[in-house]
CSV table of C-alpha atoms and ligand atoms in Angstrom, one decimal:
chain,number,residue,atom,x,y,z
A,169,MET,CA,0.0,0.0,0.0
A,170,THR,CA,1.3,3.5,-0.7
A,171,HIS,CA,3.0,5.2,2.2
A,172,LEU,CA,3.8,8.4,0.4
A,173,ARG,CA,0.5,10.1,-0.3
A,174,ARG,CA,0.3,12.8,-2.9
A,175,ARG,CA,0.1,16.1,-1.1
A,176,PRO,CA,1.3,19.7,-1.6
A,177,ALA,CA,5.0,20.5,-1.3
A,178,LEU,CA,6.2,21.9,2.0
A,179,LEU,CA,6.7,25.6,2.0
A,180,ALA,CA,8.7,27.8,4.4
A,181,ALA,CA,7.3,28.3,7.8
A,182,VAL,CA,5.1,31.3,8.4
A,183,PRO,CA,5.8,33.2,11.7
A,184,LEU,CA,3.4,32.4,14.5
A,185,ALA,CA,0.9,35.1,15.3
A,186,VAL,CA,2.5,35.6,18.7
A,187,THR,CA,0.2,38.3,19.9
A,188,ALA,CA,-2.8,36.1,19.2
A,189,LEU,CA,-1.2,33.3,21.1
A,190,LEU,CA,-0.7,35.6,24.1
A,191,ALA,CA,-4.3,36.8,23.8
A,192,ALA,CA,-5.6,33.3,23.9
A,193,ALA,CA,-3.7,32.5,27.0
A,194,ASP,CA,-4.5,35.8,28.8
A,195,PRO,CA,-6.6,35.2,31.9
A,196,ALA,CA,-7.2,38.9,32.3
A,197,LEU,CA,-9.3,38.8,29.2
A,198,ALA,CA,-11.5,36.0,30.6
A,199,ALA,CA,-11.8,37.7,34.0
A,200,GLY,CA,-13.0,40.8,32.2
A,201,GLY,CA,-15.8,38.8,30.5
A,202,VAL,CA,-14.0,38.7,27.1
A,203,GLY,CA,-13.9,35.4,25.2
A,204,ALA,CA,-10.4,34.8,23.9
A,205,PRO,CA,-9.9,34.9,20.1
A,206,GLY,CA,-8.4,31.4,20.0
A,207,VAL,CA,-8.3,28.3,22.1
A,208,GLY,CA,-4.6,28.6,22.4
A,209,ASP,CA,-3.6,26.0,19.8
A,210,PRO,CA,0.2,26.3,19.2
A,211,CYS,CA,-0.1,25.6,15.5
A,212,PHE,CA,-3.2,27.8,14.8
A,213,PRO,CA,-3.4,30.4,17.5
A,214,LEU,CA,-6.6,32.0,16.3
A,215,ALA,CA,-8.5,28.7,15.6
A,216,GLY,CA,-11.6,28.4,17.8
A,217,ASN,CA,-12.5,30.8,20.5
A,218,GLY,CA,-12.6,31.0,24.3
A,219,GLY,CA,-15.6,31.3,26.5
A,220,TYR,CA,-18.3,29.0,25.1
A,221,HIS,CA,-19.1,25.7,23.5
A,222,VAL,CA,-21.4,25.2,20.5
A,223,ASP,CA,-23.8,22.3,21.1
A,224,HIS,CA,-25.5,22.6,17.7
A,225,TYR,CA,-25.1,24.3,14.3
A,226,ASP,CA,-28.1,24.8,12.1
A,227,LEU,CA,-26.7,25.8,8.7
A,228,THR,CA,-28.8,26.9,5.7
A,229,VAL,CA,-26.8,27.5,2.6
A,230,ARG,CA,-27.8,28.4,-0.9
A,231,TYR,CA,-25.1,28.3,-3.6
A,232,ASP,CA,-25.1,29.2,-7.3
A,233,PRO,CA,-22.2,27.4,-9.0
A,234,VAL,CA,-22.3,29.9,-11.9
A,235,SER,CA,-22.1,33.2,-10.0
A,236,ARG,CA,-20.3,31.3,-7.2
A,237,ARG,CA,-22.4,33.3,-4.7
A,238,LEU,CA,-23.3,31.8,-1.4
A,239,GLU,CA,-26.1,32.9,0.9
A,240,GLY,CA,-26.0,31.5,4.4
A,241,LYS,CA,-27.8,31.5,7.7
A,242,ALA,CA,-26.1,29.9,10.7
A,243,VAL,CA,-27.9,29.4,14.0
A,244,LEU,CA,-25.5,28.3,16.7
A,245,THR,CA,-26.8,27.0,20.0
A,246,ALA,CA,-24.1,27.5,22.6
A,247,ARG,CA,-23.3,27.5,26.2
A,248,ALA,CA,-21.1,30.1,28.0
A,249,THR,CA,-18.2,28.6,29.9
A,250,GLN,CA,-17.5,32.0,31.5
A,251,ARG,CA,-19.2,35.3,31.9
A,252,LEU,CA,-19.2,36.9,28.4
A,253,THR,CA,-19.5,40.6,27.6
A,254,ARG,CA,-18.0,39.8,24.2
A,255,PHE,CA,-17.0,36.7,22.3
A,256,ASP,CA,-15.6,35.8,18.9
A,257,LEU,CA,-16.6,33.5,16.1
A,258,ASP,CA,-14.3,32.5,13.2
A,259,LEU,CA,-15.3,33.7,9.8
A,260,HIS,CA,-13.0,34.2,6.8
A,261,GLY,CA,-14.2,36.5,4.0
A,262,LEU,CA,-18.0,36.8,3.3
A,263,LYS,CA,-20.2,39.6,4.5
A,264,VAL,CA,-22.2,39.5,7.6
A,265,THR,CA,-25.7,41.0,6.9
A,266,GLY,CA,-27.3,40.4,10.3
A,267,LEU,CA,-26.4,39.1,13.7
A,268,THR,CA,-28.5,38.4,16.7
A,269,VAL,CA,-27.9,36.9,20.1
A,270,ASP,CA,-31.1,35.4,21.6
A,271,ARG,CA,-33.1,37.4,19.0
A,272,ALA,CA,-31.7,40.7,20.1
A,273,GLU,CA,-29.5,42.4,17.5
A,274,ALA,CA,-25.9,42.4,18.6
A,275,ARG,CA,-23.0,44.7,17.7
A,276,HIS,CA,-20.3,43.0,15.7
A,277,ARG,CA,-17.1,43.8,13.9
A,278,ARG,CA,-14.6,41.9,11.7
A,279,HIS,CA,-11.0,41.6,12.6
A,280,GLY,CA,-9.1,39.3,10.3
A,281,GLN,CA,-10.7,35.9,10.8
A,282,GLU,CA,-12.4,37.0,14.0
A,283,LEU,CA,-16.0,38.0,14.0
A,284,VAL,CA,-16.2,39.9,17.3
A,285,VAL,CA,-19.7,39.9,18.8
A,286,THR,CA,-20.9,42.1,21.6
A,287,PRO,CA,-24.3,40.9,22.9
A,288,ARG,CA,-26.7,43.5,24.2
A,289,ARG,CA,-26.3,42.1,27.7
A,290,ALA,CA,-23.6,40.0,29.2
A,291,LEU,CA,-24.1,36.3,29.1
A,292,ARG,CA,-23.8,34.5,32.5
A,293,LYS,CA,-21.4,31.6,33.0
A,294,GLY,CA,-23.3,28.4,32.1
A,295,GLU,CA,-26.0,30.3,30.2
A,296,ARG,CA,-27.3,28.8,27.0
A,297,PHE,CA,-27.6,31.2,24.2
A,298,ARG,CA,-28.4,31.3,20.5
A,299,VAL,CA,-26.4,33.2,17.9
A,300,THR,CA,-28.0,33.8,14.4
A,301,VAL,CA,-25.7,35.0,11.6
A,302,ALA,CA,-26.9,35.9,8.2
A,303,TYR,CA,-24.1,36.2,5.7
A,304,SER,CA,-23.3,36.1,2.0
A,305,GLY,CA,-20.6,36.5,-0.6
A,306,VAL,CA,-18.3,34.5,-2.9
A,307,PRO,CA,-16.5,32.0,-0.7
A,308,GLY,CA,-13.0,30.7,-1.5
A,309,PRO,CA,-10.5,28.6,0.3
A,310,VAL,CA,-7.8,29.7,2.7
A,311,THR,CA,-4.1,28.9,2.0
A,312,ASP,CA,-2.6,26.9,4.7
A,313,PRO,CA,0.9,27.4,6.1
A,314,ASP,CA,2.0,24.4,3.9
A,315,GLY,CA,0.7,26.2,0.8
A,316,SER,CA,-2.3,23.9,0.3
A,317,LEU,CA,-5.9,25.1,-0.1
A,318,ASP,CA,-8.7,24.2,2.3
A,319,GLY,CA,-12.3,25.2,2.8
A,320,TRP,CA,-14.7,26.1,0.1
A,321,ILE,CA,-12.9,25.2,-3.2
A,322,PRO,CA,-15.0,26.0,-6.3
A,323,THR,CA,-15.0,23.3,-9.0
A,324,ASP,CA,-16.2,23.3,-12.6
A,325,ASP,CA,-19.6,22.1,-11.5
A,326,GLY,CA,-20.0,23.1,-7.9
A,327,ALA,CA,-17.6,23.1,-4.9
A,328,PHE,CA,-15.4,20.7,-3.1
A,329,VAL,CA,-15.6,21.5,0.6
A,330,ALA,CA,-12.7,20.1,2.6
A,331,SER,CA,-11.7,22.2,5.6
A,332,GLU,CA,-8.8,20.6,7.4
A,333,PRO,CA,-7.4,22.3,9.4
A,334,GLN,CA,-8.8,25.9,9.0
A,335,GLY,CA,-11.4,26.1,6.2
A,336,ALA,CA,-14.7,25.7,8.0
A,337,MET,CA,-14.7,29.4,8.6
A,338,THR,CA,-14.7,30.0,4.8
A,339,TRP,CA,-18.3,28.9,4.6
A,340,PHE,CA,-19.9,29.3,8.0
A,341,PRO,CA,-19.2,31.2,11.3
A,342,ALA,CA,-17.7,28.6,13.6
A,343,ASN,CA,-15.9,27.9,16.8
A,344,ASN,CA,-13.3,26.4,14.5
A,345,HIS,CA,-11.3,24.0,16.6
A,346,PRO,CA,-11.6,20.2,17.1
A,347,THR,CA,-11.9,20.6,20.9
A,348,ASP,CA,-15.4,22.0,20.3
A,349,LYS,CA,-17.6,19.2,18.8
A,350,SER,CA,-21.2,19.7,17.9
A,351,SER,CA,-24.2,18.2,16.2
A,352,TYR,CA,-25.2,19.7,12.8
A,353,ASP,CA,-28.3,20.3,10.6
A,354,ILE,CA,-27.1,21.3,7.2
A,355,THR,CA,-29.6,22.4,4.6
A,356,LEU,CA,-28.2,23.1,1.1
A,357,THR,CA,-30.1,24.6,-1.9
A,358,VAL,CA,-28.5,24.3,-5.3
A,359,PRO,CA,-29.8,24.5,-8.9
A,360,GLU,CA,-31.9,21.5,-10.0
A,361,GLY,CA,-29.6,18.9,-11.5
A,362,ARG,CA,-26.8,19.4,-8.9
A,363,THR,CA,-26.4,17.4,-5.8
A,364,ALA,CA,-25.4,18.9,-2.5
A,365,VAL,CA,-23.8,16.5,0.0
A,366,ALA,CA,-23.2,17.1,3.6
A,367,ASN,CA,-22.6,14.8,6.6
A,368,GLY,CA,-24.8,12.3,8.3
A,369,VAL,CA,-28.2,11.2,7.2
A,370,LEU,CA,-30.3,12.7,4.4
A,371,LEU,CA,-33.6,13.7,5.9
A,372,GLY,CA,-35.2,14.8,2.7
A,373,GLN,CA,-34.8,16.3,-0.7
A,374,ARG,CA,-37.2,18.6,-2.5
A,375,THR,CA,-37.2,20.4,-5.9
A,376,ALA,CA,-39.2,23.5,-6.6
A,377,HIS,CA,-38.8,26.4,-9.0
A,378,GLY,CA,-35.6,25.0,-10.5
A,379,LYS,CA,-33.8,24.5,-7.2
A,380,THR,CA,-33.2,21.4,-5.1
A,381,THR,CA,-32.9,21.5,-1.3
A,382,PHE,CA,-31.1,18.7,0.5
A,383,ARG,CA,-31.6,18.4,4.3
A,384,TRP,CA,-28.7,16.6,6.1
A,385,ARG,CA,-28.5,15.8,9.8
A,386,GLN,CA,-25.3,14.9,11.7
A,387,THR,CA,-26.3,13.8,15.2
A,388,GLU,CA,-23.0,12.5,16.6
A,389,PRO,CA,-20.6,15.2,17.7
A,390,MET,CA,-18.4,16.6,14.9
A,391,ALA,CA,-15.4,19.0,14.7
A,392,ALA,CA,-16.1,21.9,12.3
A,393,TYR,CA,-13.3,21.0,9.9
A,394,LEU,CA,-15.1,17.7,9.2
A,395,ALA,CA,-18.3,19.4,7.9
A,396,THR,CA,-18.8,19.4,4.2
A,397,ALA,CA,-21.2,20.8,1.6
A,398,THR,CA,-19.8,19.3,-1.5
A,399,ILE,CA,-21.7,20.2,-4.7
A,400,GLY,CA,-21.6,18.9,-8.2
A,401,LYS,CA,-23.3,16.8,-10.9
A,402,PHE,CA,-23.2,13.5,-9.2
A,403,ARG,CA,-24.6,10.0,-9.6
A,404,VAL,CA,-26.1,8.9,-6.3
A,405,GLU,CA,-26.3,5.5,-4.8
A,406,ARG,CA,-28.0,4.6,-1.5
A,407,PHE,CA,-28.2,1.5,0.6
A,408,THR,CA,-28.1,0.2,4.2
A,409,THR,CA,-25.3,-2.1,5.3
A,410,ARG,CA,-25.8,-5.3,7.3
A,411,ASP,CA,-24.9,-3.4,10.4
A,412,GLY,CA,-27.7,-0.9,9.7
A,413,VAL,CA,-25.4,2.0,8.6
A,414,LYS,CA,-27.0,4.2,6.0
A,415,VAL,CA,-24.7,4.6,3.0
A,416,TYR,CA,-25.0,7.6,0.6
A,417,ASN,CA,-22.4,7.7,-2.2
A,418,ALA,CA,-22.2,10.6,-4.7
A,419,VAL,CA,-19.9,10.2,-7.7
A,420,ASP,CA,-18.9,12.5,-10.5
A,421,PRO,CA,-19.7,10.6,-13.6
A,422,ARG,CA,-16.2,11.3,-15.0
A,423,GLU,CA,-14.8,9.4,-12.1
A,424,ALA,CA,-17.4,6.7,-11.9
A,425,GLY,CA,-15.6,4.0,-13.9
A,426,ALA,CA,-12.5,4.1,-11.7
A,427,ALA,CA,-14.4,4.6,-8.5
A,428,ALA,CA,-16.9,1.8,-8.8
A,429,PRO,CA,-14.7,-1.2,-8.0
A,430,VAL,CA,-13.2,0.6,-5.0
A,431,LEU,CA,-16.5,2.0,-3.6
A,432,LYS,CA,-18.0,-1.5,-3.8
A,433,LYS,CA,-15.5,-2.5,-1.1
A,434,LEU,CA,-16.7,0.3,1.4
A,435,PRO,CA,-19.0,-2.0,3.4
A,436,SER,CA,-16.4,-4.7,3.7
A,437,VAL,CA,-13.7,-2.2,4.7
A,438,LEU,CA,-15.9,-0.7,7.4
A,439,GLU,CA,-16.7,-4.2,8.6
A,440,TRP,CA,-13.1,-5.2,8.8
A,441,GLU,CA,-12.2,-1.9,10.6
A,442,SER,CA,-15.1,-2.5,13.0
A,443,ARG,CA,-13.6,-5.8,13.9
A,444,LEU,CA,-10.3,-4.2,14.6
A,445,PHE,CA,-11.3,-1.0,16.2
A,446,GLY,CA,-14.8,-1.6,17.6
A,447,ARG,CA,-18.2,-0.6,16.4
A,448,TYR,CA,-18.4,2.0,13.6
A,449,PRO,CA,-19.0,5.3,15.4
A,450,PHE,CA,-21.7,6.8,13.2
A,451,ARG,CA,-25.1,5.9,11.8
A,452,ALA,CA,-24.2,7.1,8.3
A,453,ALA,CA,-21.4,6.4,5.9
A,454,GLY,CA,-20.5,6.9,2.2
A,455,ALA,CA,-18.3,8.8,-0.1
A,456,VAL,CA,-18.3,11.8,-2.4
A,457,VAL,CA,-16.0,11.2,-5.4
A,458,ASP,CA,-15.5,14.5,-7.1
A,459,ARG,CA,-13.2,15.8,-9.7
A,460,ALA,CA,-11.3,18.5,-7.8
A,461,PRO,CA,-7.7,18.9,-9.0
A,462,GLN,CA,-7.8,22.3,-7.2
A,463,ALA,CA,-7.7,20.5,-3.9
A,464,GLY,CA,-5.4,17.6,-4.7
A,465,TYR,CA,-6.2,15.6,-1.7
A,466,ALA,CA,-9.0,13.6,0.0
A,467,LEU,CA,-10.5,14.3,3.4
A,468,GLU,CA,-12.1,12.2,6.0
A,469,THR,CA,-15.2,14.5,6.3
A,470,GLN,CA,-17.4,12.9,9.0
A,471,THR,CA,-19.4,9.9,7.9
A,472,ARG,CA,-18.7,10.6,4.2
A,473,PRO,CA,-15.2,11.3,3.1
A,474,VAL,CA,-14.6,13.6,0.1
A,475,TYR,CA,-12.2,12.4,-2.6
A,476,ASP,CA,-10.7,14.8,-5.1
A,477,ARG,CA,-10.7,11.9,-7.7
A,478,ALA,CA,-11.5,8.2,-7.8
A,479,PRO,CA,-9.7,6.8,-4.8
A,480,ASP,CA,-7.5,3.8,-4.8
A,481,LEU,CA,-8.3,1.1,-2.2
A,482,GLY,CA,-5.5,2.3,0.2
A,483,THR,CA,-7.0,5.8,0.3
A,484,LEU,CA,-10.5,4.4,1.0
A,485,VAL,CA,-9.1,2.3,3.8
A,486,HIS,CA,-7.2,5.4,5.1
A,487,GLU,CA,-10.2,7.8,5.1
A,488,SER,CA,-12.4,5.1,6.6
A,489,ALA,CA,-9.9,4.5,9.4
A,490,HIS,CA,-10.1,8.2,10.2
A,491,GLN,CA,-13.8,7.8,11.1
A,492,TRP,CA,-12.5,6.2,14.3
A,493,PHE,CA,-9.2,8.0,14.5
A,494,GLY,CA,-9.6,11.7,13.9
A,495,ASP,CA,-13.4,12.0,13.6
A,496,SER,CA,-14.8,10.0,16.6
A,497,VAL,CA,-11.6,10.4,18.6
A,498,SER,CA,-10.4,13.9,17.7
A,499,LEU,CA,-7.2,15.5,18.5
A,500,THR,CA,-7.0,18.1,21.3
A,501,SER,CA,-4.2,20.1,19.7
A,502,TRP,CA,-3.1,20.2,16.1
A,503,LYS,CA,0.4,19.2,17.1
A,504,ASP,CA,-1.0,15.8,17.8
A,505,ILE,CA,-2.0,15.3,14.2
A,506,TRP,CA,0.0,12.1,14.0
A,507,LEU,CA,-2.9,10.6,16.2
A,508,ASN,CA,-5.0,11.0,13.0
A,509,GLU,CA,-2.5,10.4,10.2
A,510,GLY,CA,-0.3,7.8,11.8
A,511,PHE,CA,-3.3,5.7,12.8
A,512,ALA,CA,-4.9,6.0,9.3
A,513,THR,CA,-1.7,5.1,7.6
A,514,TYR,CA,-1.0,2.2,9.9
A,515,THR,CA,-4.5,0.9,9.1
A,516,GLU,CA,-3.4,0.8,5.4
A,517,TRP,CA,-0.5,-1.4,6.4
A,518,LEU,CA,-2.7,-3.6,8.5
A,519,TYR,CA,-5.2,-3.9,5.6
A,520,ALA,CA,-2.4,-5.0,3.3
A,521,GLU,CA,-1.1,-7.5,5.9
A,522,GLN,CA,-4.5,-9.1,6.3
A,523,HIS,CA,-5.4,-9.1,2.6
A,524,GLY,CA,-2.5,-10.9,1.0
A,525,GLY,CA,-0.2,-7.9,0.8
A,526,ASP,CA,3.0,-7.0,2.5
A,527,SER,CA,3.2,-7.5,6.3
A,528,ALA,CA,3.4,-4.3,8.4
A,529,GLN,CA,6.9,-5.4,9.4
A,530,LYS,CA,7.9,-5.5,5.8
A,531,THR,CA,6.5,-2.0,5.2
A,532,PHE,CA,8.2,-0.8,8.3
A,533,ASP,CA,11.5,-2.3,7.2
A,534,ALA,CA,11.3,-0.8,3.7
A,535,LEU,CA,10.7,2.6,5.2
A,536,TYR,CA,13.4,2.1,7.8
A,537,ALA,CA,15.9,1.3,5.0
A,538,THR,CA,15.6,4.8,3.6
A,539,PRO,CA,18.7,6.9,4.2
A,540,ALA,CA,18.9,9.3,7.1
A,541,GLY,CA,18.8,12.3,4.7
A,542,ASP,CA,15.4,11.2,3.3
A,543,GLU,CA,12.3,13.4,3.8
A,544,LEU,CA,10.9,10.8,6.1
A,545,TRP,CA,13.4,11.7,8.8
A,546,ALA,CA,13.3,15.5,8.2
A,547,PHE,CA,11.5,16.1,11.5
A,548,PRO,CA,9.9,14.0,14.3
A,549,PRO,CA,6.1,13.7,13.9
A,550,GLY,CA,5.1,14.4,17.5
A,551,ASN,CA,5.1,18.2,17.2
A,552,PRO,CA,5.5,19.1,13.5
A,553,GLY,CA,4.4,22.8,13.5
A,554,GLY,CA,1.5,24.1,11.5
A,555,GLU,CA,3.5,24.2,8.3
A,556,ASN,CA,4.3,20.4,8.5
A,557,ILE,CA,1.1,18.9,9.8
A,558,PHE,CA,0.6,16.9,6.6
A,559,GLY,CA,4.3,16.2,6.0
A,560,THR,CA,5.6,12.7,5.2
A,561,PRO,CA,6.9,12.0,8.8
A,562,VAL,CA,3.5,12.6,10.3
A,563,TYR,CA,2.0,9.9,8.1
A,564,ALA,CA,4.8,7.4,7.7
A,565,ARG,CA,6.9,7.8,10.8
A,566,GLY,CA,3.7,8.2,12.7
A,567,ALA,CA,2.7,4.7,11.4
A,568,MET,CA,6.2,3.4,12.2
A,569,ALA,CA,5.7,4.7,15.8
A,570,LEU,CA,2.6,2.5,16.1
A,571,HIS,CA,4.4,-0.5,14.6
A,572,ALA,CA,7.2,0.0,17.1
A,573,LEU,CA,4.6,0.0,19.9
A,574,ARG,CA,3.1,-3.2,18.5
A,575,THR,CA,6.5,-4.8,18.4
A,576,ALA,CA,7.2,-3.7,22.0
A,577,VAL,CA,3.9,-4.8,23.6
A,578,GLY,CA,2.9,-7.7,21.4
A,579,ASP,CA,-0.2,-8.1,19.2
A,580,ARG,CA,-2.6,-8.9,21.9
A,581,ALA,CA,-1.9,-5.7,24.0
A,582,PHE,CA,-1.5,-3.6,20.8
A,583,PHE,CA,-4.9,-4.4,19.4
A,584,ARG,CA,-6.5,-4.0,22.8
A,585,VAL,CA,-4.9,-0.5,22.9
A,586,LEU,CA,-6.4,0.4,19.5
A,587,ARG,CA,-9.9,-0.7,20.6
A,588,ALA,CA,-9.6,0.9,24.0
A,589,TRP,CA,-8.5,4.2,22.5
A,590,ALA,CA,-11.5,4.2,20.1
A,591,ALA,CA,-13.9,3.2,23.0
A,592,GLU,CA,-12.6,5.4,25.8
A,593,HIS,CA,-12.4,8.6,23.7
A,594,ARG,CA,-15.4,7.8,21.4
A,595,HIS,CA,-17.0,11.1,20.2
A,596,GLY,CA,-14.5,13.0,22.2
A,597,ASN,CA,-10.9,14.1,22.1
A,598,GLY,CA,-7.5,12.6,23.0
A,599,THR,CA,-3.9,13.5,23.5
A,600,THR,CA,-0.6,11.7,22.8
A,601,ALA,CA,0.1,11.6,26.6
A,602,GLN,CA,-3.3,9.9,27.1
A,603,LEU,CA,-2.4,7.3,24.5
A,604,GLU,CA,0.9,6.6,26.1
A,605,ARG,CA,-0.7,6.1,29.5
A,606,LEU,CA,-3.3,3.8,28.0
A,607,ALA,CA,-0.7,1.7,26.3
A,608,GLU,CA,1.3,1.5,29.5
A,609,ARG,CA,-1.7,0.5,31.5
A,610,LEU,CA,-2.7,-2.2,29.1
A,611,SER,CA,0.7,-3.6,28.4
A,612,GLY,CA,2.3,-3.1,31.9
A,613,LYS,CA,5.4,-1.7,30.1
A,614,GLU,CA,7.2,1.6,30.5
A,615,LEU,CA,6.8,3.2,27.1
A,616,GLY,CA,8.2,6.7,27.6
A,617,GLY,CA,11.4,5.9,25.7
A,618,LEU,CA,9.6,4.4,22.8
A,619,PHE,CA,7.2,7.4,22.4
A,620,ARG,CA,10.1,9.8,22.8
A,621,THR,CA,12.2,8.0,20.2
A,622,TRP,CA,9.6,7.7,17.5
A,623,LEU,CA,7.6,10.9,18.0
A,624,TYR,CA,9.9,13.5,19.5
A,625,ALA,CA,13.6,12.7,18.8
A,626,ARG,CA,15.2,14.4,15.8
A,627,GLY,CA,16.7,12.3,13.0
A,628,LYS,CA,16.4,8.7,12.1
A,629,PRO,CA,15.9,6.6,15.3
A,630,ASN,CA,18.4,4.0,16.1
A,631,VAL,CA,16.2,0.8,16.1
A,632,SER,CA,17.2,-1.2,19.1
A,633,GLN,CA,16.0,-4.6,20.3
A,634,LYS,CA,13.1,-2.7,21.8
A,635,THR,CA,11.3,-2.1,18.5
A,636,ARG,CA,12.4,-5.1,16.4
B,780,LIG,N1,-6.5,14.4,6.4
B,780,LIG,C1,-6.3,14.3,5.0
B,780,LIG,C2,-5.8,12.8,4.8
B,780,LIG,O1,-6.3,11.9,5.2
B,780,LIG,C3,-5.4,15.2,4.4
B,780,LIG,C4,-5.8,16.6,4.4
B,780,LIG,C5,-4.9,17.5,3.8
B,780,LIG,N2,-5.3,18.9,4.0
B,780,LIG,C6,-4.6,19.9,3.5
B,780,LIG,N3,-5.1,21.1,3.8
B,780,LIG,N4,-3.5,19.7,2.9
B,780,LIG,O2,-4.8,12.5,4.2
B,781,ZN,ZN1,-5.3,11.0,6.6
């Protein structure tokens, strides 16, 4: 199975917005009733916001693929985690045409990606409140520190919406960090003949006056970056799996021939992964196979990954594995991205191993044989920096870290760790430190050295008896 995925070349690091980092960490702000402009993520200081959690997003979006105009209404049901005289949402571009907090108009201003809201009266700690934002404009993607595009990416027949790590704010106002997970209702209206696909279950679809409205519901908690609203001319296929999971596949006809044999395997891949990792975390599944060279990558959008082209089987296995690792168990800080990509990549190795391909050991050995100057060893995967979150070491050396763990603790303990990780953090978040403690608990071994070597030590690790 491929270990080097196609992804944009690494660009030079952009300087951290240090002032924002300080603001996010400033307790004086919170004491004064001001919600911080970020949750304090070291890779993306302005991502998310302080002072509240969003329980539910109700998004209503109309999009015209010809004019590329979007009209949106977002209703956020939230809870204050501190007294709030002021709080931020994340929104990139677009124009805000109306904003209310609990039905009262609220003052608001834009400051970069921060939409700063001053409600008419202060919100009490613990209070539930509702923010309604009307907005419109021509959305476009953001450029990430690594030079790749994410968010709302227009295509020749609609839009490819893949928002990891930052792009959710390009199409709806969000608390844009994986530590805040929410349920979603997403209602999308597009010209008749186009299909608009979001996450979860399709509640209904209706055509009137030349427009079709699709109503999607994502009940299990979801990080904002995993929401999608991918639009195009698609062929649709729907069925329910033996486990009762509702599958909805949408495929660009130009990709249909290549996609069909791979998509046919989706139910068996999900069953195989359920056996390894525990029950599939969601009630819905599927795929959107688009033609989106502008993106150049696939994304594990929750319940229904989006593919920029017909995927190969390895990529399908990879994005499916993310439903457990990344989507259900989300990272707490973007520096722990290997918890997503290392796990999904290692799942590809396991799939090969159990389906007549190379053993994971063989894949590990082949990677380990690459010279110390190779890209694979350019930086350790445990804290790669925002510009490197999708770099080769995060995927490949991240997977090697898991293989080293497996070798150290044995298969029994290793697979128990994978299942316990998925179960104990199901629909929540996790950190590398928590994984390490879990692995130590289940194996009875001291694993600090192994985690340090594979995740945090610079250069090609010296493989000792411990990991072979
Ligand atoms: N998580 C995706 C994967 O499974 C990659 C997303 C890449 N995103 C980006 N902005 N470059 O491989
Ligand atoms: Zn991935």
